[in-house]
Short mmCIF file of C-alpha atoms in Angstrom, two decimals:
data_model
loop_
_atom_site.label_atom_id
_atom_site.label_comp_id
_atom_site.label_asym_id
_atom_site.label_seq_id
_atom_site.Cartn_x
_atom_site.Cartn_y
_atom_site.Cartn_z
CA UNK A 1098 20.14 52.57 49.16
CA UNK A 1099 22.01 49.30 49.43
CA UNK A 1100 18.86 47.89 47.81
CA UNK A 1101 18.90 50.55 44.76
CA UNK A 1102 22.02 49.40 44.13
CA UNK A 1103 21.91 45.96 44.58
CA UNK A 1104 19.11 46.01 41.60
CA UNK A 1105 21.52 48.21 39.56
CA UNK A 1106 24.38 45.96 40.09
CA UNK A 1107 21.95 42.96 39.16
CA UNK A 1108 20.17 44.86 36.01
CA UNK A 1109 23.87 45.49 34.51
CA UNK A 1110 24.34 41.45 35.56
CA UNK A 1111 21.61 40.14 33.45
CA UNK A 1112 22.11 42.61 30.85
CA UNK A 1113 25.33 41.21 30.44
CA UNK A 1114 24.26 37.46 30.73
CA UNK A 1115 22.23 37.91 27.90
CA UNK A 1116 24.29 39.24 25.69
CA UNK A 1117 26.60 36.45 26.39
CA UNK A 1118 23.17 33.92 25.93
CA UNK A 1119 22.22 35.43 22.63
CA UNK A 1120 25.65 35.15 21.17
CA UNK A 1121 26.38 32.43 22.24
CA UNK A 1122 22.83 30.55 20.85
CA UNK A 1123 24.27 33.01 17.55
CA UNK A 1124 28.02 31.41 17.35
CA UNK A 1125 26.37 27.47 18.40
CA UNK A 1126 22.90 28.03 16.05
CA UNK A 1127 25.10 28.43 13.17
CA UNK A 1128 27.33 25.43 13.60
CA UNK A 1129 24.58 23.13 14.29
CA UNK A 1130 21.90 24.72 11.90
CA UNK A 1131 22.60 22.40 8.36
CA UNK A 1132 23.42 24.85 5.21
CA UNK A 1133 20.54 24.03 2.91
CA UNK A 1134 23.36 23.50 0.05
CA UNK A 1135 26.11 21.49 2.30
CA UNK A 1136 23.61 18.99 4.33
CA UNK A 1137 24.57 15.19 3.43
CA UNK A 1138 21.94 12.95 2.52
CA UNK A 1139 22.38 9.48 2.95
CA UNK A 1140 23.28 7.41 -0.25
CA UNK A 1141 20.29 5.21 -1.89
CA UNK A 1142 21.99 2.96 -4.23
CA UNK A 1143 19.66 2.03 -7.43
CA UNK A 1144 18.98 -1.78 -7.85
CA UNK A 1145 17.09 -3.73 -10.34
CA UNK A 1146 15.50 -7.21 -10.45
CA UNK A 1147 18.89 -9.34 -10.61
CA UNK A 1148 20.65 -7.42 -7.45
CA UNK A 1149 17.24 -7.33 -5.93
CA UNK A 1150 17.57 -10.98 -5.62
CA UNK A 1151 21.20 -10.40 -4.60
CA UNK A 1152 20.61 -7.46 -1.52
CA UNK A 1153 17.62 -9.81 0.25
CA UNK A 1154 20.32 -12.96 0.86
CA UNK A 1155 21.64 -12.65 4.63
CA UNK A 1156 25.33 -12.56 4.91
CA UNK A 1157 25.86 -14.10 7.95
CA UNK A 1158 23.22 -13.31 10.31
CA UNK A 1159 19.07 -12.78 10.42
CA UNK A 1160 18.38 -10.07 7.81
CA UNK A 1161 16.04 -7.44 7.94
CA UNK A 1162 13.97 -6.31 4.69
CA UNK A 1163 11.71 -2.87 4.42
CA UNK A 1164 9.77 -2.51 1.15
CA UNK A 1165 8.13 1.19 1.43
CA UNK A 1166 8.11 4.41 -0.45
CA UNK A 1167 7.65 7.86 0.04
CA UNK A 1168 4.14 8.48 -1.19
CA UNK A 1169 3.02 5.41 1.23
CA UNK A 1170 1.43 6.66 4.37
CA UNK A 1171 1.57 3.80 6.81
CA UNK A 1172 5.25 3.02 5.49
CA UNK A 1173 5.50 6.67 6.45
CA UNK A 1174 4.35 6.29 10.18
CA UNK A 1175 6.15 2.91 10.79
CA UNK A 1176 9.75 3.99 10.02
CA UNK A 1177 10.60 5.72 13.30
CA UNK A 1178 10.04 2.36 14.92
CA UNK A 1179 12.41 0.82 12.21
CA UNK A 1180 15.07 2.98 12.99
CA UNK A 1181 14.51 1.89 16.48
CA UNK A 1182 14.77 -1.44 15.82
CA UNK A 1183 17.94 -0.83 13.82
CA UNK A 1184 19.64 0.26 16.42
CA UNK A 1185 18.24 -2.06 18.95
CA UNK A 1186 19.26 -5.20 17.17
CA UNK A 1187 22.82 -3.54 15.13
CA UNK A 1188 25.59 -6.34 15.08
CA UNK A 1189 22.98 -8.91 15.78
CA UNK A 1190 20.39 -8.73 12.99
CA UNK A 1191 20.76 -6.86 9.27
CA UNK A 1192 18.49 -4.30 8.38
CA UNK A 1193 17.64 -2.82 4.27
CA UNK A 1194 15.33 -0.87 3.15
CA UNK A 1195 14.13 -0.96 -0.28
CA UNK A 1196 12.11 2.02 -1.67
CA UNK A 1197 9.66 1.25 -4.71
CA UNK A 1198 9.55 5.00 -5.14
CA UNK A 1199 9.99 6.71 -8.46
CA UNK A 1200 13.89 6.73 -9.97
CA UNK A 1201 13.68 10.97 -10.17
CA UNK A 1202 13.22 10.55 -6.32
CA UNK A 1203 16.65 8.87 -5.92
CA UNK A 1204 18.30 12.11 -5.07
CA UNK A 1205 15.43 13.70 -3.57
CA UNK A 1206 12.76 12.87 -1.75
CA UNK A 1207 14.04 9.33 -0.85
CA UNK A 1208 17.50 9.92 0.78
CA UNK A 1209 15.50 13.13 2.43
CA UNK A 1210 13.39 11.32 3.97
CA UNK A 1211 16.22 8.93 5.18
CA UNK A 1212 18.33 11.68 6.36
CA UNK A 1213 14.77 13.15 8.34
CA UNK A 1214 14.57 9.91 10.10
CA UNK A 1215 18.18 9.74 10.75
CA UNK A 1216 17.98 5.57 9.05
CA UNK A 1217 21.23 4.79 8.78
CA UNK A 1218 20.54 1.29 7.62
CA UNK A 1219 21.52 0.20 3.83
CA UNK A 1220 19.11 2.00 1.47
CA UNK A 1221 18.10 0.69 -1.96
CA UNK A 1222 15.84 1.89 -4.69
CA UNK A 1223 14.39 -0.67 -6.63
CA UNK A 1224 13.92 -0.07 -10.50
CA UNK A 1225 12.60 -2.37 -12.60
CA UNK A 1226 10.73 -2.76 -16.01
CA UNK A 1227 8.80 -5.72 -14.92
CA UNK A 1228 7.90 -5.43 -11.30
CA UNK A 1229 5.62 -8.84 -11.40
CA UNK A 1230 8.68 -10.37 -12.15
CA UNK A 1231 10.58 -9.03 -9.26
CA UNK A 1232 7.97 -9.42 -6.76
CA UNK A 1233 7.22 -12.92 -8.19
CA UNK A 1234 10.93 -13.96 -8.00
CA UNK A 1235 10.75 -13.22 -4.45
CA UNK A 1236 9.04 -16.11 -3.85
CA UNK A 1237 6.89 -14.06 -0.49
CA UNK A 1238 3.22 -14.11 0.26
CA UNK A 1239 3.11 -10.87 -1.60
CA UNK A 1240 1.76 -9.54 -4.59
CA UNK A 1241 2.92 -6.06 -4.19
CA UNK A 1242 1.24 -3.94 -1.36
CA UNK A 1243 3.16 -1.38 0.45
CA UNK A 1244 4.68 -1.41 3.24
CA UNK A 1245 6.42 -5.31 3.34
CA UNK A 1246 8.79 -6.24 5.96
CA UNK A 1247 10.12 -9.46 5.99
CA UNK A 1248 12.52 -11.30 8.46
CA UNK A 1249 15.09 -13.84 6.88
CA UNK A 1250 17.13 -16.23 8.79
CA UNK A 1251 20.82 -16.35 7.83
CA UNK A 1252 20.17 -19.58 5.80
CA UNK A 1253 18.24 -17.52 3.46
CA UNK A 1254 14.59 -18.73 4.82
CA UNK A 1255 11.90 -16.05 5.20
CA UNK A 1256 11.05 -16.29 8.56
CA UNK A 1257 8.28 -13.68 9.12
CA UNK A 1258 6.26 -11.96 6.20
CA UNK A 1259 4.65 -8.95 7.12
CA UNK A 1260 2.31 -7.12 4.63
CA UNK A 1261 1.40 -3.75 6.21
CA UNK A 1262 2.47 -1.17 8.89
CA UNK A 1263 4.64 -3.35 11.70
CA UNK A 1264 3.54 -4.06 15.02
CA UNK A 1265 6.63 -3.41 17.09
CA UNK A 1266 5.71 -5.84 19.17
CA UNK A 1267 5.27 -8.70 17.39
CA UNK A 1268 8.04 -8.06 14.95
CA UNK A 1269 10.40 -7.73 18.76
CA UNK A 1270 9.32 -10.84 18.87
CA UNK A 1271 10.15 -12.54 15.77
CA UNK A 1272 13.13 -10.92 15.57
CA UNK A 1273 14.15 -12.71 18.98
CA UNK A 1274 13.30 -15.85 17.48
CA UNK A 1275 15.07 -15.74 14.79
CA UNK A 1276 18.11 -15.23 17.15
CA UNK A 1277 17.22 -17.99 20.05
CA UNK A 1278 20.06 -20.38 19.80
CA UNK A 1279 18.73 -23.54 18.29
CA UNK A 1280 18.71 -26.66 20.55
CA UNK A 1281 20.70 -28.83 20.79
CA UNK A 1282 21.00 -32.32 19.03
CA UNK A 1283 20.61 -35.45 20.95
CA UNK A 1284 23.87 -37.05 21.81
CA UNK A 1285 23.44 -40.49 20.01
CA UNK B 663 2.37 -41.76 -4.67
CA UNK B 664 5.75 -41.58 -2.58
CA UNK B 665 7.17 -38.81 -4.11
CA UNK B 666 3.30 -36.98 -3.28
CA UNK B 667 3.68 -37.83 -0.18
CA UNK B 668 7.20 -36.18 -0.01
CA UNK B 669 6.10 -33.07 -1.70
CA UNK B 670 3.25 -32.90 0.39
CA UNK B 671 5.36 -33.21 3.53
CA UNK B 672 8.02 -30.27 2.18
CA UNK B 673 5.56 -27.66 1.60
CA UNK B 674 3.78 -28.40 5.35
CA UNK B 675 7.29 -28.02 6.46
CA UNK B 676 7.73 -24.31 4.64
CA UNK B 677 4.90 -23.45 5.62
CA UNK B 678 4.95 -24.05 9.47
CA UNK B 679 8.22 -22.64 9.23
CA UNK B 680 6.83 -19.38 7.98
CA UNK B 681 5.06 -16.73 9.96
CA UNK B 682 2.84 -14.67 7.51
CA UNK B 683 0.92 -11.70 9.57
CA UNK B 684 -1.93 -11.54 6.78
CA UNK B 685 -3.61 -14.87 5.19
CA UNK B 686 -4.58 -14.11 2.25
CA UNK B 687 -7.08 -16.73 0.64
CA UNK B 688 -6.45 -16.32 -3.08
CA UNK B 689 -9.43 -17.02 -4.96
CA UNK B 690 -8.14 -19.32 -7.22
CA UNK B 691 -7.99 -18.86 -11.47
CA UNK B 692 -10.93 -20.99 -12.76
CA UNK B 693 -13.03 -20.70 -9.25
CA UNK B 694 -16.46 -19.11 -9.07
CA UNK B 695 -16.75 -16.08 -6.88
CA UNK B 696 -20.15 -16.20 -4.98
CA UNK B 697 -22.81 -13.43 -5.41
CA UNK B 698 -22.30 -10.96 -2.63
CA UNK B 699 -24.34 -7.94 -1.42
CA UNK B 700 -22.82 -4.44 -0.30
CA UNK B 701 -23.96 -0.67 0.02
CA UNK B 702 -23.60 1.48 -2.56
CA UNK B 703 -22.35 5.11 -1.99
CA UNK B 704 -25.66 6.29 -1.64
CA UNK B 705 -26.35 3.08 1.26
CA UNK B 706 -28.44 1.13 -1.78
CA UNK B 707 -27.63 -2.94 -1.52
CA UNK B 708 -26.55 -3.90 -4.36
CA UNK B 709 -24.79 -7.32 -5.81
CA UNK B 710 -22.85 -9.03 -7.73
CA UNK B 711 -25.56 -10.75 -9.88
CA UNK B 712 -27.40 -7.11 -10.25
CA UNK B 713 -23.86 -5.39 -11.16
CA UNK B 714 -22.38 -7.92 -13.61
CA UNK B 715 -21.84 -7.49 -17.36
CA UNK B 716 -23.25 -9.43 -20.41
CA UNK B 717 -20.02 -10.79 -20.90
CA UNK B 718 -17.94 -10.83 -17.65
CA UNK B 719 -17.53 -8.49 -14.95
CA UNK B 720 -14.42 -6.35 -13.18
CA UNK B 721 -13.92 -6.14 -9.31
CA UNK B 722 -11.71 -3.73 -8.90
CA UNK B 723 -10.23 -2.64 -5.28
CA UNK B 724 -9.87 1.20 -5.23
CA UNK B 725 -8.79 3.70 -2.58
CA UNK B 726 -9.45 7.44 -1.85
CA UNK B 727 -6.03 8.14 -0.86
CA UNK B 728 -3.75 5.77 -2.12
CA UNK B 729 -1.21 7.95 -5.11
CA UNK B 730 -1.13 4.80 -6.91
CA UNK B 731 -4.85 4.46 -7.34
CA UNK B 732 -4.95 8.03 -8.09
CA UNK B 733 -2.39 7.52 -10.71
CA UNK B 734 -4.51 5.29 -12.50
CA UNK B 735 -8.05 6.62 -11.64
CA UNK B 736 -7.59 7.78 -15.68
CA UNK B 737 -6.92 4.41 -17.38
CA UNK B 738 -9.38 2.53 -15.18
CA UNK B 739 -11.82 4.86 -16.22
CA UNK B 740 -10.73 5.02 -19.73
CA UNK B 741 -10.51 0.94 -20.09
CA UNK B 742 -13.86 0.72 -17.99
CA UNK B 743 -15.89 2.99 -20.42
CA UNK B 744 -14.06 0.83 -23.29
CA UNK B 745 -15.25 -2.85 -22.62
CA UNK B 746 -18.83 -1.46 -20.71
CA UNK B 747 -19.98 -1.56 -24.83
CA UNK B 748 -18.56 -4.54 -25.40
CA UNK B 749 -20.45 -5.96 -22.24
CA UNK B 750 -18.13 -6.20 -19.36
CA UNK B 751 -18.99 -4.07 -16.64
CA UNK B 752 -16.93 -3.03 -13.38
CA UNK B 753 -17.45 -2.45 -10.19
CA UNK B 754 -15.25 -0.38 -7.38
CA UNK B 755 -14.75 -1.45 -4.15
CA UNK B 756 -13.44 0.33 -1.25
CA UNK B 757 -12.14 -1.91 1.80
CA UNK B 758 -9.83 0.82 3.85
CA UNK B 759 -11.43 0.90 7.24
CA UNK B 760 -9.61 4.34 7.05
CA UNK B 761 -12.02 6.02 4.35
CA UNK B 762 -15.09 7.01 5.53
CA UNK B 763 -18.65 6.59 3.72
CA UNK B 764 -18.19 10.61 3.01
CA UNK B 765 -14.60 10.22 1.86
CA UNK B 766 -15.27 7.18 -0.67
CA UNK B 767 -19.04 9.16 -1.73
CA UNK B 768 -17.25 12.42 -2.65
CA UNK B 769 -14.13 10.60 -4.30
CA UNK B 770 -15.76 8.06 -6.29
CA UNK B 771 -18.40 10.70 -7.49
CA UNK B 772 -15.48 12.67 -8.93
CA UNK B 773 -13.43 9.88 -10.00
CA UNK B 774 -15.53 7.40 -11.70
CA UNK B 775 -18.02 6.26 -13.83
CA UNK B 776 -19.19 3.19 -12.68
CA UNK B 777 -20.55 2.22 -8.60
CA UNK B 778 -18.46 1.91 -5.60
CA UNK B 779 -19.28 -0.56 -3.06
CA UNK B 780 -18.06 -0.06 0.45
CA UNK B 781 -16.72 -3.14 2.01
CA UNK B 782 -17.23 -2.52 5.42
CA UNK B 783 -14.88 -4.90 7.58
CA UNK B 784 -13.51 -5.87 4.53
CA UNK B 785 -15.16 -8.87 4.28
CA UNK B 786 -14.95 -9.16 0.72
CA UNK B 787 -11.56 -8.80 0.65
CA UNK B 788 -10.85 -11.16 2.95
CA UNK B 789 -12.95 -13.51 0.79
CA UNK B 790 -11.65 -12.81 -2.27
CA UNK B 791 -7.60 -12.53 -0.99
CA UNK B 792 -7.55 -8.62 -1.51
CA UNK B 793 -4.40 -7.24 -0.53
CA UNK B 794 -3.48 -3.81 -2.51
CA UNK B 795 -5.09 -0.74 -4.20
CA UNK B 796 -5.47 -1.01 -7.04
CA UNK B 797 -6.00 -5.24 -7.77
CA UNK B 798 -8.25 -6.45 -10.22
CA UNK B 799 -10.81 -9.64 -10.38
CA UNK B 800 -11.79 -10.56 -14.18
CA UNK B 801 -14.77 -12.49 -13.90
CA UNK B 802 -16.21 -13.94 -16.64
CA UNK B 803 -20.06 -14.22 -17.12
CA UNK B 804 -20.81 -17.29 -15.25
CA UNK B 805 -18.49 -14.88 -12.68
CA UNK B 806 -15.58 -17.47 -12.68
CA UNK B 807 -12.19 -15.91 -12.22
CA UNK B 808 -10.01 -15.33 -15.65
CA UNK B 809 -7.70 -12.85 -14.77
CA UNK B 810 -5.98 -11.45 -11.02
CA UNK B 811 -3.48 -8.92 -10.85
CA UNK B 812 -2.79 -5.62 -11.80
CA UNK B 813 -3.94 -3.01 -14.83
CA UNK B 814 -1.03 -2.73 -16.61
CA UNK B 815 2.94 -3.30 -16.01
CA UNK B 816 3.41 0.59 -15.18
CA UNK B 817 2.16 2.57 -12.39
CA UNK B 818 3.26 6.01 -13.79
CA UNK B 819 1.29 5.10 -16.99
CA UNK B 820 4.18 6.58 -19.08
CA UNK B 821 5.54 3.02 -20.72
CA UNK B 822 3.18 0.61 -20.26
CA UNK B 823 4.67 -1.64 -22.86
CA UNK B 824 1.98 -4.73 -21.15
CA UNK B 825 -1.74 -4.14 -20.59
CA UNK B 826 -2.36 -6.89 -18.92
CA UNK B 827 -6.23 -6.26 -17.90
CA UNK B 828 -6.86 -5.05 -21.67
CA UNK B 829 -5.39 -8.06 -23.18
CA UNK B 830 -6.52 -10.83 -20.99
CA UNK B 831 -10.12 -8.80 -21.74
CA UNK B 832 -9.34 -9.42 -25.77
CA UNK B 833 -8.40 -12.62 -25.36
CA UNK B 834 -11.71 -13.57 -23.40
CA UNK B 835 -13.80 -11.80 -25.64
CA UNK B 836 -12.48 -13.23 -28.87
CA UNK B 837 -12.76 -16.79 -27.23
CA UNK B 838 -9.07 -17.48 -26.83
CA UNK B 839 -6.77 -18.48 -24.06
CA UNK B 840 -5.66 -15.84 -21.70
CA UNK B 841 -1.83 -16.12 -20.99
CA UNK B 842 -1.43 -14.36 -18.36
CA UNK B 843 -3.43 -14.92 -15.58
CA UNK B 844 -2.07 -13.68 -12.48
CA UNK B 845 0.58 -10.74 -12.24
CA UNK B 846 1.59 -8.41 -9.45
CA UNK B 847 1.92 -4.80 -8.75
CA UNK B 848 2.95 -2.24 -6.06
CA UNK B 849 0.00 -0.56 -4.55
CA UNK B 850 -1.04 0.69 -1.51
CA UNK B 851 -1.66 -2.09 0.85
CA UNK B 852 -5.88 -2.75 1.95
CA UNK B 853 -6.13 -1.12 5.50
CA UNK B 854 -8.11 -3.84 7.13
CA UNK B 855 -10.29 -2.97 9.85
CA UNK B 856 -8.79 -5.65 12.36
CA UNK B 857 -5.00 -5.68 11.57
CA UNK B 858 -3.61 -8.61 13.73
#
């Protein structure tokens, strides 16, 4: 008998443990769950060839440059270990990304994207009417082929050009250098 | 001779400085590209000297994915069928160790009207310097490099206010100096088959 009601007692238990569960997954799922219409993308400021030349000079420390877009697959695939890196080396090194995607996508696509890979680094959108000229003024190893990161030393220098999806490792690596403390001068 | 010297000593300087994942050996304006031999879509050798126009010839890298490519599939096409009567022929190649023989078959059969070569460990491009999708090699008849770069100044195609590959191909054919010889574009970057 004792058993009988022991599983009564307990049915009634969990019946009311999951009404609790559901509403409280209810109350929690809809302040967590992003309205469609509210939901914050991150800003993606538009640039063109002048500030382009402005946004790549490091302000103090080793900067950080992502060329990529939307449509590109492998700049697609490499961003997740961006972001890492962004928050790896924050305070130490810069980070931008510059998106050679389509002006309409400003709004859209781009800052979507951003917001899915939760980049909170600088974005830019690069718009120009002559793009040989920007990539030319540049003066990189590059004639245009997406994705481009390239590491800058404060002093402005490019210090590691990489055409192509990152290898996290070796761009760890070069990032590091960039940072070693430089050696001392001989006492004379 | 001193100041040579000094140049010479800057730019070893930048350049050891540098760390640049990808050499790229630009073939330069005015060299001769060498006769080379690669399957067709259909696994038929064919080359360079077999391929080439009466009056110059156009290597263009292509891919089966790439949007940008695909954006211009339609002018390439349009500017191939163009200058093929006035004797310059082109000639596709695909370099992406990430596009199969199938892949490249099926989308070059749709897409265009001239061959597709598969460049299988992209040796060509390494040869030649090819980085992006789409990038152009003018080659004259003698196959000597006139014009590198890109089609036009417009990916979308909806302003192209500079043909770049149509005029340096007017100014060839009429016997006068092309201007521009080398230009840039964004494009989908060659996936080589040995990345680092």
């Amino acid at each position: 008998m004792k058993i009988r009601e022991f599983n009564r007692g307990g049915v009634c238990f969990a019946a009311v443990i999951s009404i609790v569960l559901v509403l409280t997954a209810s109350i929690f799922g809809q302040a967590v769950k992003p309205s469609k219409g509210k939901t914050k993308l991150p800003e993606v400021k538009q640039i063109d060839a002048v500030a382009l030349k402005e946004v790549v000079k490091p302000s103090g420390r080793p900067l950080l440059v992502n060329f990529w877009a939307t449509w590109c697959e492998p700049c697609r695939e490499e961003f997740p270990d961006l972001v890492k890196f962004a928050g790896e080396y924050k305070g130490r090194v810069d980070f931008i990304t510059i998106s050679l995607d389509d002006l309409a996508e400003i709004k859209r696509d781009v800052p979507a994207f951003l917001a899915s890979m939760k980049a909170e680094m600088p974005a830019f959108l690069l718009k120009t009417p002559d793009e040989d000229a920007a990539i030319t003024s540049l003066a990189l190893p590059w004639r245009g082929a997406l994705p481009l990161s390239v590491v800058y030393r404060e002093n402005g220098e490019a210090a590691y050009v990489r055409p192509g999806k990152i290898v996290p490792a070796t761009l760890k690596a070069e990032l590091e250098k960039v940072l070693a403390p430089k050696p001392a001068e001989p006492a004379q | 001779m001193k100041r040579t010297a000094v140049l010479s000593s800057i730019i070893l300087a930048i350049f050891a400085f540098v760390s640049i994942a990808v050499v790229s050996a630009d073939v330069a304006i005015g060299a001769k590209v060498d006769n080379f031999t690669l399957p067709d879509t259909s696994g038929k050798q064919q080359t360079l000297g077999e391929l080439k126009g009466t009056n110059g010839t156009v290597i263009v890298f292509l891919s089966a994915q790439c949007p940008v490519v695909k954006a211009y599939n339609g002018r390439i096409n349009e500017i191939a069928a163009e200058y093929q009567a006035k004797g310059i022929n082109f000639i596709g190649i695909n370099s992406n160790a990430t596009e199969d023989d199938a892949w490249v078959k099926s989308h070059a059969t749709e897409n265009y009207k001239f061959p597709m070569l598969k460049d299988k460990g992209n040796k060509l491009a390494d040869k030649l310097g090819a980085t992006t999708t789409p990038e152009i090699y003018y080659l004259d008849k003698d196959n000597v490099l006139l014009y590198h770069g890109a089609v036009d100044n417009d990916r979308s195609g909806k302003t192209v206010t500079e043909p770049y590959l149509k005029t340096a191909f007017d100014a060839s054919l009429s016997g006068k100096k092309i201007e521009k010889t080398n230009t840039n574009a964004v494009g989908c970057s060659i996936k080589r088959a040995v990345v680092e």
